[in-house]
mmCIF file with all atom_site columns, C-alpha atoms in Angstrom:
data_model
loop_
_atom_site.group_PDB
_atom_site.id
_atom_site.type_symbol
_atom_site.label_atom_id
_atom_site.label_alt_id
_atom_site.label_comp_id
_atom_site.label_asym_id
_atom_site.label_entity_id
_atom_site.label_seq_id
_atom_site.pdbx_PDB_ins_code
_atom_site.Cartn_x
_atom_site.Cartn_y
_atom_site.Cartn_z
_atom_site.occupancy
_atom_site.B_iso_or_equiv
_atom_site.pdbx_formal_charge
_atom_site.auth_seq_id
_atom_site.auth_comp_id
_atom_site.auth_asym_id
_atom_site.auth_atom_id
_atom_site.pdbx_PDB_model_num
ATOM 1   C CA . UNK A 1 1   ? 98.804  99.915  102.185 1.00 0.00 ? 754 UNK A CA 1
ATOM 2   C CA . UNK A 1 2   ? 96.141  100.709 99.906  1.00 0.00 ? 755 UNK A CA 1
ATOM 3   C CA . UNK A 1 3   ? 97.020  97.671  97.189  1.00 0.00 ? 756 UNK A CA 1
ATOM 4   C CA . UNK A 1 4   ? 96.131  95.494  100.869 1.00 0.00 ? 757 UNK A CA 1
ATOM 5   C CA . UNK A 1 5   ? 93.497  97.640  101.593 1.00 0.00 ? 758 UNK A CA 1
ATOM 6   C CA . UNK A 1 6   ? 91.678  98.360  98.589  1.00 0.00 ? 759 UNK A CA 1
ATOM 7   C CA . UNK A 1 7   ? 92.195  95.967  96.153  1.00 0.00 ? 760 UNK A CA 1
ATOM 8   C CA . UNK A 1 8   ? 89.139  93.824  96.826  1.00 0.00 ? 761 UNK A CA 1
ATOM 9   C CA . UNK A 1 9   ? 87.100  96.202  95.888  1.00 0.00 ? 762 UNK A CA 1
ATOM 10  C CA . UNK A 1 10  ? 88.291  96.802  91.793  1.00 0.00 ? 763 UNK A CA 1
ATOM 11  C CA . UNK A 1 11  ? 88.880  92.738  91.906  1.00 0.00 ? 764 UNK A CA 1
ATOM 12  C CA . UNK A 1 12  ? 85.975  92.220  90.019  1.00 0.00 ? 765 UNK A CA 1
ATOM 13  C CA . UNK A 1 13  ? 87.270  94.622  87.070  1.00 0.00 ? 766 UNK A CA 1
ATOM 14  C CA . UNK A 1 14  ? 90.396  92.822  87.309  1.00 0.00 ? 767 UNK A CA 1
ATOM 15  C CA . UNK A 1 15  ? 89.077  89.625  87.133  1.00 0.00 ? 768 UNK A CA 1
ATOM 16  C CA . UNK A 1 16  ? 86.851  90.686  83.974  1.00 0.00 ? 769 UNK A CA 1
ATOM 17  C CA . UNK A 1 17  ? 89.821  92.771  82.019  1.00 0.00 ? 770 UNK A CA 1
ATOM 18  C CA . UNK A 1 18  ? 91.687  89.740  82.826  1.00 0.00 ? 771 UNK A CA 1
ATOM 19  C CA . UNK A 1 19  ? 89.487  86.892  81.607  1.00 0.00 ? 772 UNK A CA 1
ATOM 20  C CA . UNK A 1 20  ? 89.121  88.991  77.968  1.00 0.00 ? 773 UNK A CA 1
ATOM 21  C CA . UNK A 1 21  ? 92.729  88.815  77.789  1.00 0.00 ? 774 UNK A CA 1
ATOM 22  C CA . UNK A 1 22  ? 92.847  85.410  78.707  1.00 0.00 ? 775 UNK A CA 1
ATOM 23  C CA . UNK A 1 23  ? 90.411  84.391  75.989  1.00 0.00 ? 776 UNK A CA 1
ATOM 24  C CA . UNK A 1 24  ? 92.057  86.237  73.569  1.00 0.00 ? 777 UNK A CA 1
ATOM 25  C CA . UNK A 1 25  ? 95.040  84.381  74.164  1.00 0.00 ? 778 UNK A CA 1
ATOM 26  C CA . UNK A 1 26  ? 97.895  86.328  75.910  1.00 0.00 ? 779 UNK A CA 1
ATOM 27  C CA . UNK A 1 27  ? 99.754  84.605  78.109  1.00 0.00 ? 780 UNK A CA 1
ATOM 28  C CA . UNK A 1 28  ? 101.266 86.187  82.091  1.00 0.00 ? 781 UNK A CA 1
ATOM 29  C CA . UNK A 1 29  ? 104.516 86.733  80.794  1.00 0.00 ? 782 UNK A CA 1
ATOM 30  C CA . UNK A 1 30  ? 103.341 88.497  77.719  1.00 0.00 ? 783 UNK A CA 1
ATOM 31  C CA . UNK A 1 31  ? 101.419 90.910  79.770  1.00 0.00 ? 784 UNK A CA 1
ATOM 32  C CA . UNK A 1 32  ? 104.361 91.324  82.574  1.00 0.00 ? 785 UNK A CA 1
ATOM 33  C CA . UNK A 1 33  ? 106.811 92.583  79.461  1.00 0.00 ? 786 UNK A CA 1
ATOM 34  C CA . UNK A 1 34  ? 103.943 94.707  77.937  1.00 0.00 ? 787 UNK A CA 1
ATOM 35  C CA . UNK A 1 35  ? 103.969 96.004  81.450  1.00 0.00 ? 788 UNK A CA 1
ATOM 36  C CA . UNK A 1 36  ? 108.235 96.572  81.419  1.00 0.00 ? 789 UNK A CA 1
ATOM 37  C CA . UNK A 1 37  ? 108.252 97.993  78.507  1.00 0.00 ? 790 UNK A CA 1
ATOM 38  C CA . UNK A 1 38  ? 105.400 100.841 78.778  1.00 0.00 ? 791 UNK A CA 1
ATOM 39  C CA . UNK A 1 39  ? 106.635 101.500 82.046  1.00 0.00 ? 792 UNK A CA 1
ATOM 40  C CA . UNK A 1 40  ? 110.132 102.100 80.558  1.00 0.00 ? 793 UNK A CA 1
ATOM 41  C CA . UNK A 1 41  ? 108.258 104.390 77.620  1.00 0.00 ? 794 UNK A CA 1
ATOM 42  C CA . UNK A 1 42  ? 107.396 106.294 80.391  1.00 0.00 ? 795 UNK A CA 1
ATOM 43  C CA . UNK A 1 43  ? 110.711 107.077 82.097  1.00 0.00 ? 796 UNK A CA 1
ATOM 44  C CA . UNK A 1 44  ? 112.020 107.981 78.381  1.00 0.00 ? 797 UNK A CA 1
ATOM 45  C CA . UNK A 1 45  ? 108.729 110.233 77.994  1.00 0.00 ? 798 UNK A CA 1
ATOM 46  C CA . UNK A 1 46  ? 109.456 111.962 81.216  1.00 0.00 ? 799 UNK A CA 1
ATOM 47  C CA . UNK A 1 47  ? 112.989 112.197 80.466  1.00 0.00 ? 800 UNK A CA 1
ATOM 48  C CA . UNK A 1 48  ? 111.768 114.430 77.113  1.00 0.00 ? 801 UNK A CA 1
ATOM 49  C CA . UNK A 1 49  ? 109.260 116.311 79.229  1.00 0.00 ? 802 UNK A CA 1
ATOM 50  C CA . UNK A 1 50  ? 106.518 114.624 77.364  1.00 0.00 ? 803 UNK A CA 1
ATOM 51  C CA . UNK A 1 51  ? 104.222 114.021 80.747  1.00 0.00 ? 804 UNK A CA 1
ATOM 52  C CA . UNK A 1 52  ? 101.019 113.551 79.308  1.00 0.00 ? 805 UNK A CA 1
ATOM 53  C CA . UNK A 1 53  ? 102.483 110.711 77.597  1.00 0.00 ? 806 UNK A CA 1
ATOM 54  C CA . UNK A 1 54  ? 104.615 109.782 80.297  1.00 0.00 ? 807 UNK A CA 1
ATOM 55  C CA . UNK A 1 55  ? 101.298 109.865 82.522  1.00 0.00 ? 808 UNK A CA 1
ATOM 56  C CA . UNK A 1 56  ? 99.245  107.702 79.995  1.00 0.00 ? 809 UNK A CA 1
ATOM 57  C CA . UNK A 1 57  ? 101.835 104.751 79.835  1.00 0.00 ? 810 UNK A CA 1
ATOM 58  C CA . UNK A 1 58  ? 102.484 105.036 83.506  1.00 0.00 ? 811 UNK A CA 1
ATOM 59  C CA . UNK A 1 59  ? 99.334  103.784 84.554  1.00 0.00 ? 812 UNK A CA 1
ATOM 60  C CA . UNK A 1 60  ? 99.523  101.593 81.605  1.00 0.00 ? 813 UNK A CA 1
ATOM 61  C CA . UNK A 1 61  ? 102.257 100.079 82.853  1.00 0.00 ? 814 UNK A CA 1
ATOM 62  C CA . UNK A 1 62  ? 100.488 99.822  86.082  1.00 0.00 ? 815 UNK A CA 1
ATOM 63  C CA . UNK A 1 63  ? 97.347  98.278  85.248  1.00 0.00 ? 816 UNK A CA 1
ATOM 64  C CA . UNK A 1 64  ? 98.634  95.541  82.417  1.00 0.00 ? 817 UNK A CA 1
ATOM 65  C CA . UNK A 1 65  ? 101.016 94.778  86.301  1.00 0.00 ? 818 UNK A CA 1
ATOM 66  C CA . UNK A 1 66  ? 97.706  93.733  88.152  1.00 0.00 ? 819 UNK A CA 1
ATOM 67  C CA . UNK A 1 67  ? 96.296  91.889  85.113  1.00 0.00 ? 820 UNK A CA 1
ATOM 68  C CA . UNK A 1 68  ? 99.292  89.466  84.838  1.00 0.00 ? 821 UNK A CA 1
ATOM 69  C CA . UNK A 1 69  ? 98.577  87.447  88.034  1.00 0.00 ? 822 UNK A CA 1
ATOM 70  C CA . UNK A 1 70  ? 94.500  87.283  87.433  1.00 0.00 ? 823 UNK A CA 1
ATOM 71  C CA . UNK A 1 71  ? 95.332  85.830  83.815  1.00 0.00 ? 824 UNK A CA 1
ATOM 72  C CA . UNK A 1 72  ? 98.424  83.435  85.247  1.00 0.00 ? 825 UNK A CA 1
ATOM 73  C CA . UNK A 1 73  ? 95.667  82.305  88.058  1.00 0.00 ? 826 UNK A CA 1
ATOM 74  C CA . UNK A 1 74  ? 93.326  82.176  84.912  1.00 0.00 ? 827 UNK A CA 1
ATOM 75  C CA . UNK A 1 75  ? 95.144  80.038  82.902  1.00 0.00 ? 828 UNK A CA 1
ATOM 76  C CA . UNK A 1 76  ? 96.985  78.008  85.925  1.00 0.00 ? 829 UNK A CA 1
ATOM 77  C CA . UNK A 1 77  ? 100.166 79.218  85.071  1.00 0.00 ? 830 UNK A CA 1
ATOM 78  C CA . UNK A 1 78  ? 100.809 80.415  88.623  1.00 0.00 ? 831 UNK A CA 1
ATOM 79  C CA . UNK A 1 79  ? 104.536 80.212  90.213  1.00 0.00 ? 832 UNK A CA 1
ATOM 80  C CA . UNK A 1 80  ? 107.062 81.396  92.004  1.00 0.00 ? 833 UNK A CA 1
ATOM 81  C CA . UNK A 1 81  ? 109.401 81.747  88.972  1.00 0.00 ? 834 UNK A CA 1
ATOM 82  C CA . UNK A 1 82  ? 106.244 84.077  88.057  1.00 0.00 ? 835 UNK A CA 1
ATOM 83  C CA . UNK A 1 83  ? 105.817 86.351  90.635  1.00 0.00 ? 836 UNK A CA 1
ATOM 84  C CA . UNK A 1 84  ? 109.545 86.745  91.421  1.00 0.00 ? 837 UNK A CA 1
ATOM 85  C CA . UNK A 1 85  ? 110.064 87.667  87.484  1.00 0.00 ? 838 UNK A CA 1
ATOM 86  C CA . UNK A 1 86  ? 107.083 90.240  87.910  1.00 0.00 ? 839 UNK A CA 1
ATOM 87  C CA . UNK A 1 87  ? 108.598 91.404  91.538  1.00 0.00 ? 840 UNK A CA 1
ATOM 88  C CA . UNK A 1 88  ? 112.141 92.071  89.668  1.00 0.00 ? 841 UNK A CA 1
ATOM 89  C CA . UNK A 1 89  ? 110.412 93.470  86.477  1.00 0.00 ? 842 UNK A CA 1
ATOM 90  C CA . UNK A 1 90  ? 108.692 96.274  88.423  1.00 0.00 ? 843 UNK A CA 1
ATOM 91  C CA . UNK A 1 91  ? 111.761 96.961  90.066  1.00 0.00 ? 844 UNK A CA 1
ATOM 92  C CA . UNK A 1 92  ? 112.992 98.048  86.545  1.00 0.00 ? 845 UNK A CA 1
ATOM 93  C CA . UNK A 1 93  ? 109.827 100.150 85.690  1.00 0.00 ? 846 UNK A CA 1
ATOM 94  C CA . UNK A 1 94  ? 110.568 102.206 89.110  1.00 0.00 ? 847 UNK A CA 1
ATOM 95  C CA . UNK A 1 95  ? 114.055 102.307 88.183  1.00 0.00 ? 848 UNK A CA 1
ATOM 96  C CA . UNK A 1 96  ? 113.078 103.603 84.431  1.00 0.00 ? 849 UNK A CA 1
ATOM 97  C CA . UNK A 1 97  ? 110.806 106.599 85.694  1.00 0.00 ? 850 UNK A CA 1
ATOM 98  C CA . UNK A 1 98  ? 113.327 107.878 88.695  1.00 0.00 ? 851 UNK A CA 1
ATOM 99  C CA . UNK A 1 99  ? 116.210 108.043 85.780  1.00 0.00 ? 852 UNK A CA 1
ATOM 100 C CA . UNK A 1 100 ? 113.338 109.916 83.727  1.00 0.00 ? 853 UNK A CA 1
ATOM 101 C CA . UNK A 1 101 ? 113.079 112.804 86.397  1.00 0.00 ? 854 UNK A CA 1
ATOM 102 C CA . UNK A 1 102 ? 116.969 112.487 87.261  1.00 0.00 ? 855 UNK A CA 1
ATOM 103 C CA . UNK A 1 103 ? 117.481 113.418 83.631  1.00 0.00 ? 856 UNK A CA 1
ATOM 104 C CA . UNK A 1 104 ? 115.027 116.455 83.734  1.00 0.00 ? 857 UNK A CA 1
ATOM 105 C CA . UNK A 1 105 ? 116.302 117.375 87.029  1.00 0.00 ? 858 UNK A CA 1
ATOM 106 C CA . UNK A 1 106 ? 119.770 116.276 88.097  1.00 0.00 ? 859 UNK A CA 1
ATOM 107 C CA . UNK A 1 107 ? 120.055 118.915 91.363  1.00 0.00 ? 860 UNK A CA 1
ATOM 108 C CA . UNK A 1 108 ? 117.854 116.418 92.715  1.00 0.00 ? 861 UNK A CA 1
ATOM 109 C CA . UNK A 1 109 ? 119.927 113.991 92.507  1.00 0.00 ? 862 UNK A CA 1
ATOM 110 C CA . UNK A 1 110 ? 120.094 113.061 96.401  1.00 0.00 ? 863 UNK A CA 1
ATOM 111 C CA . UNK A 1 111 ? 116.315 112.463 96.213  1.00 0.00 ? 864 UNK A CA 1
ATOM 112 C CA . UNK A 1 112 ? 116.295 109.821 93.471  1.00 0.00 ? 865 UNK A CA 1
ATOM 113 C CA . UNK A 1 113 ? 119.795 108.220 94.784  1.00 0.00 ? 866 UNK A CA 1
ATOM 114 C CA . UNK A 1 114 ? 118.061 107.880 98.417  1.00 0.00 ? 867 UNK A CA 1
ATOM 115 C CA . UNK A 1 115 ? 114.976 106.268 96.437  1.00 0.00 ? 868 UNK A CA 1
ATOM 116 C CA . UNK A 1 116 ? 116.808 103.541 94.525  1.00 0.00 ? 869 UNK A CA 1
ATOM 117 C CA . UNK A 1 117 ? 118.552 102.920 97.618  1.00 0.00 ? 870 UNK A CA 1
ATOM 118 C CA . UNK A 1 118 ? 115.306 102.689 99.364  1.00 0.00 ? 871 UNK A CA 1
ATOM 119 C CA . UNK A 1 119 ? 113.720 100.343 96.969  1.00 0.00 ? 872 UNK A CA 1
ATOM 120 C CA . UNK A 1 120 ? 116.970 98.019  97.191  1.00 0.00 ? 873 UNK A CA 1
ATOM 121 C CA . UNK A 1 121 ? 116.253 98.088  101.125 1.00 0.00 ? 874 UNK A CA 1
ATOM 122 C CA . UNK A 1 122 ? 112.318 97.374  100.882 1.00 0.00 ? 875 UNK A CA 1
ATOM 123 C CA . UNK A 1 123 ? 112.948 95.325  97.991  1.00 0.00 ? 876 UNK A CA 1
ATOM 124 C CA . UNK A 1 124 ? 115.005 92.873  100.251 1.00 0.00 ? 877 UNK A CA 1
ATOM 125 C CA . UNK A 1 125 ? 113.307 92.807  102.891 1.00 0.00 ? 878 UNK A CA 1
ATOM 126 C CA . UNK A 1 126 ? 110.180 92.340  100.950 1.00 0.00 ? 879 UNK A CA 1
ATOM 127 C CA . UNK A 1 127 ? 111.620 88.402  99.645  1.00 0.00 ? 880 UNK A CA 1
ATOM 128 C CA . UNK A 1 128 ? 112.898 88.021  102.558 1.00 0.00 ? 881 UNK A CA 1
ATOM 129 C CA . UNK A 1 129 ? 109.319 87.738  103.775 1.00 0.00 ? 882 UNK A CA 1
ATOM 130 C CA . UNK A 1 130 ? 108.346 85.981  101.580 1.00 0.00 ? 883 UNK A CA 1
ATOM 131 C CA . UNK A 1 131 ? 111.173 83.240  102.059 1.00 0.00 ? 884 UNK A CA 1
ATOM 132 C CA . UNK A 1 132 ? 110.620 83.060  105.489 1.00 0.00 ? 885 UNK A CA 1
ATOM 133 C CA . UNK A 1 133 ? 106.867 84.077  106.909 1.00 0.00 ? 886 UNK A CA 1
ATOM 134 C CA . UNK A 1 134 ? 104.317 81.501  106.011 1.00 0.00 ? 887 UNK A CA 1
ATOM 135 C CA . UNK A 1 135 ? 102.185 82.022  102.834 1.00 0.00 ? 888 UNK A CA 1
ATOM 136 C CA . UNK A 1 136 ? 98.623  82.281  104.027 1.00 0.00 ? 889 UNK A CA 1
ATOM 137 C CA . UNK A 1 137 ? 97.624  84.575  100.946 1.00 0.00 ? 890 UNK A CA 1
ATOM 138 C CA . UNK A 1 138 ? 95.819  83.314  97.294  1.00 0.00 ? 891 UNK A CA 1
ATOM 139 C CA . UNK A 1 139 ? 99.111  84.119  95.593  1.00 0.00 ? 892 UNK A CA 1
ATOM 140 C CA . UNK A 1 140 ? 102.064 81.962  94.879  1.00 0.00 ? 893 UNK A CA 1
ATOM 141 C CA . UNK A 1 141 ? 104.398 83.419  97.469  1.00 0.00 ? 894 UNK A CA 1
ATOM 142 C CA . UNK A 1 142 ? 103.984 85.501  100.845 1.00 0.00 ? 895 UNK A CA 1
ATOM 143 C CA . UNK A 1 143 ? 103.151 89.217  100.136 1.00 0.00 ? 896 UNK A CA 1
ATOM 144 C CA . UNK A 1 144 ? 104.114 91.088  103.140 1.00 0.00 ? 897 UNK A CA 1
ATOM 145 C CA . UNK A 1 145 ? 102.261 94.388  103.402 1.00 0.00 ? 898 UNK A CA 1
ATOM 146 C CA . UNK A 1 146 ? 103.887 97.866  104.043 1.00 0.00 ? 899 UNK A CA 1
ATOM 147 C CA . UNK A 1 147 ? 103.127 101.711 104.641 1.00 0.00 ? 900 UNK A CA 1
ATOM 148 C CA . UNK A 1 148 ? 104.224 101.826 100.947 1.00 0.00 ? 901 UNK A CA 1
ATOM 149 C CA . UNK A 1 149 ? 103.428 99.563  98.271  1.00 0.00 ? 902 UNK A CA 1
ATOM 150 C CA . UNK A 1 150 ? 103.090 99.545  94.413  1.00 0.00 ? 903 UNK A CA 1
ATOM 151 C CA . UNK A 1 151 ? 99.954  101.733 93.996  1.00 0.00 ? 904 UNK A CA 1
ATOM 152 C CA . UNK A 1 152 ? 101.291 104.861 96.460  1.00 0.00 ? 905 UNK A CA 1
ATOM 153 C CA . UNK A 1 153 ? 104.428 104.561 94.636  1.00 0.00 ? 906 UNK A CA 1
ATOM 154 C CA . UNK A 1 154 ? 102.561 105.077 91.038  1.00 0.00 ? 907 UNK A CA 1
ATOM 155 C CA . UNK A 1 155 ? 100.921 107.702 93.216  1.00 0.00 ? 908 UNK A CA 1
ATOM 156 C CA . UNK A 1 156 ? 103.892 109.551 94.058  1.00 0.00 ? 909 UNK A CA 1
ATOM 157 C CA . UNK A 1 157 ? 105.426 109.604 90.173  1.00 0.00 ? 910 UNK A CA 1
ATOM 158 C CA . UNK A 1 158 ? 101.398 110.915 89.504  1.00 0.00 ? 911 UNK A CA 1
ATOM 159 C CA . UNK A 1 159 ? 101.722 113.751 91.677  1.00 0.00 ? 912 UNK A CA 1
ATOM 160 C CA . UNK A 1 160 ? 105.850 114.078 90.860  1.00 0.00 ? 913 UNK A CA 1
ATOM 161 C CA . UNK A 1 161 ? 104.600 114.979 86.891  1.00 0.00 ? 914 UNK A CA 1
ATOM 162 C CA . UNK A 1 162 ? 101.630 117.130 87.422  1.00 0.00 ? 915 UNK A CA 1
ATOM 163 C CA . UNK A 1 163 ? 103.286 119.244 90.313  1.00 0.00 ? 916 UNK A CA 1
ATOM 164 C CA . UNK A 1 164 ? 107.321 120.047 88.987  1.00 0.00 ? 917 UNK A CA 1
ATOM 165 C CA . UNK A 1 165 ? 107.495 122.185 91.806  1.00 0.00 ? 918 UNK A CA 1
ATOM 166 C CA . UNK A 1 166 ? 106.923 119.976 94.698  1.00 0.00 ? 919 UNK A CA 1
ATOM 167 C CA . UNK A 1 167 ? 109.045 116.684 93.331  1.00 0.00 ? 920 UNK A CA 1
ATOM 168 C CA . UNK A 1 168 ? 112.074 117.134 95.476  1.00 0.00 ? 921 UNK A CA 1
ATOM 169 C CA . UNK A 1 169 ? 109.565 117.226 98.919  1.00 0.00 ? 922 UNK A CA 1
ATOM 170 C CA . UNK A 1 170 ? 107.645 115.168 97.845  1.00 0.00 ? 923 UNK A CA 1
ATOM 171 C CA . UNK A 1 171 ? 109.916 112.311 97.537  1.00 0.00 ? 924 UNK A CA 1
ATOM 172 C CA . UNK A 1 172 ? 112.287 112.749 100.213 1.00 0.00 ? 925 UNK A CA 1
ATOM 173 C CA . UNK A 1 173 ? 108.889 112.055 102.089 1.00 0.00 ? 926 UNK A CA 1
ATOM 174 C CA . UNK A 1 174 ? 108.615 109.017 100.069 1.00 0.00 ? 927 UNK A CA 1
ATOM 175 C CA . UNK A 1 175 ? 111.751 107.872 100.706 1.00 0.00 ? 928 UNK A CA 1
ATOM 176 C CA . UNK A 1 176 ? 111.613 108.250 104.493 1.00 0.00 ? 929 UNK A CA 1
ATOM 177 C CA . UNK A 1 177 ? 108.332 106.219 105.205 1.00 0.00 ? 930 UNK A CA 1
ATOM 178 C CA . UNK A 1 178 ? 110.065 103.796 102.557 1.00 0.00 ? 931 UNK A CA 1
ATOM 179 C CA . UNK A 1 179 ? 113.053 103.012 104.619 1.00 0.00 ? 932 UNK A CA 1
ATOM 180 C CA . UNK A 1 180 ? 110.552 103.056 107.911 1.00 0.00 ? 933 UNK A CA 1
ATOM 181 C CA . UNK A 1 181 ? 108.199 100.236 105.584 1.00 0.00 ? 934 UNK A CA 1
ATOM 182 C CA . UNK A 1 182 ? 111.329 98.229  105.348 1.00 0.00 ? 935 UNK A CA 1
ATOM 183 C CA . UNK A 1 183 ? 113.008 98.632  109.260 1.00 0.00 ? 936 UNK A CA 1
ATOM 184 C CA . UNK A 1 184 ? 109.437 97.574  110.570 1.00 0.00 ? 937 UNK A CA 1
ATOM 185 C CA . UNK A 1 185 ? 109.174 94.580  107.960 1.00 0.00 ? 938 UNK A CA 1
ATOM 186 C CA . UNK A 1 186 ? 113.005 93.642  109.175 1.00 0.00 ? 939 UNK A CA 1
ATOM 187 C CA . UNK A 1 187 ? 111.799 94.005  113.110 1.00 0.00 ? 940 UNK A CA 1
ATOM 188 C CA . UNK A 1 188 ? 109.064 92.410  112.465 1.00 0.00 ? 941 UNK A CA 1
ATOM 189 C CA . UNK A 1 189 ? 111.228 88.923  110.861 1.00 0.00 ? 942 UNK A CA 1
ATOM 190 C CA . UNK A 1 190 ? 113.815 89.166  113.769 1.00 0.00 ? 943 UNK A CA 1
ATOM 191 C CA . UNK A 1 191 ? 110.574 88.845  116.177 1.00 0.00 ? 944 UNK A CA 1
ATOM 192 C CA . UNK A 1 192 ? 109.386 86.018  113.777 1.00 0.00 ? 945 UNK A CA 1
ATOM 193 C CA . UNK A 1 193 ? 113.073 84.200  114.095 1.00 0.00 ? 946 UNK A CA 1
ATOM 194 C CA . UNK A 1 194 ? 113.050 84.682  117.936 1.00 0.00 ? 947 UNK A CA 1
ATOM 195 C CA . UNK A 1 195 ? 109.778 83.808  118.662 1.00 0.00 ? 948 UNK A CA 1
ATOM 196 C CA . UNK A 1 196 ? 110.613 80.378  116.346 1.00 0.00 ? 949 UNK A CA 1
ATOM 197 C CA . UNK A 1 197 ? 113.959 80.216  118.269 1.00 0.00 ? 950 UNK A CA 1
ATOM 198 C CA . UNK A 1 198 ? 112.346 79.817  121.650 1.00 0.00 ? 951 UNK A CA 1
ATOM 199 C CA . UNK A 1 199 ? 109.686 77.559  120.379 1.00 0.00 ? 952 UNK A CA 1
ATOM 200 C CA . UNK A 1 200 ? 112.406 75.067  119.834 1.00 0.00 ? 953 UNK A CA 1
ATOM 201 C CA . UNK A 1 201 ? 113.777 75.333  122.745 1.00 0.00 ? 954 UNK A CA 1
#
């Protein structure tokens, strides 16, 4: 919600960090695995209680994630082999920083078990989308939007290492509203399907 929201309005930065690293010659794909592998220093950092680090390489992770597409776009490197690689990638960083806080805290482990679950579910749904709803976006594949998308879930690991005490609330919340993004992203492609269905007819 707010990446669909809000992200007009730091564009411009985007565009600007993303042009510098253009012209300095990094390539998309160089900047997606920069942005794997600091996300996955910052599971291991949480996983060693190290959180301002952790914190740091985070957001790293998440800002070197938006750049990739501006300098692809830049450089007209744009496809769906892309975006699906960067798609599956930050799969992997979520995946990296959940273990991270399973490791420090394993009595939670019903919390981070009904998030990777959750992510599977939204993550599905999510190409589904884009397989089957029209692309009528800038990008190179449909993006649908949701209650939850990547910048409330870097959100939610923010809050997870600064408050220790409210991480097990705090993402069984997350994990509800993520299974309610993905059930009203499904509903909303079985309307799509029937309403095709009975155009055809």
């Amino acid at each position: 919600m707010i990446d669909t929201r809000l992200r007009h309005r730091i564009q411009p930065l985007i565009e600007r960090a993303g042009k510098n690293l253009h012209q300095a010659g990094f390539t998309p794909f160089q900047i997606t695995l920069a942005a794997l592998i600091t996300g996955l220093i910052a599971g291991f950092f949480i996983s060693r209680h190290w959180m301002v680090m952790a914190l740091v390489f985070l957001w790293l992770s998440g800002i070197l994630d938006m750049l990739d597409g501006t300098v692809a776009r830049l450089s007209d490197r744009v496809s769906p082999t892309g975006a699906l690689m960067d798609l599956i990638l930050d799969r992997m960083v979520e995946a990296a920083v959940i273990l991270g806080f399973y490791s420090i805290a394993p009595e939670h482990a019903l919390a981070h078990l009904l998030f990777l679950i959750g992510v599977i579910f939204n993550f599905s749904t999510f190409l589904a989308a884009g397989a089957l709803l029209p692309n009528k976006g800038g990008k190179s594949m449909h993006y649908d939007p949701g209650i939850l998308e990547r910048t409330e879930t870097f959100l939610l690991f923010t809050v997870m290492i600064l408050w220790p005490a409210g991480r097990f609330g705090l993402l069984m919340a997350f994990n509800l509203l993520m299974f309610v993004t993905g059930i009203l992203r499904l509903y909303r492609l079985i309307q799509q399907e029937q309403t095709a269905v009975k155009h055809d007819e």
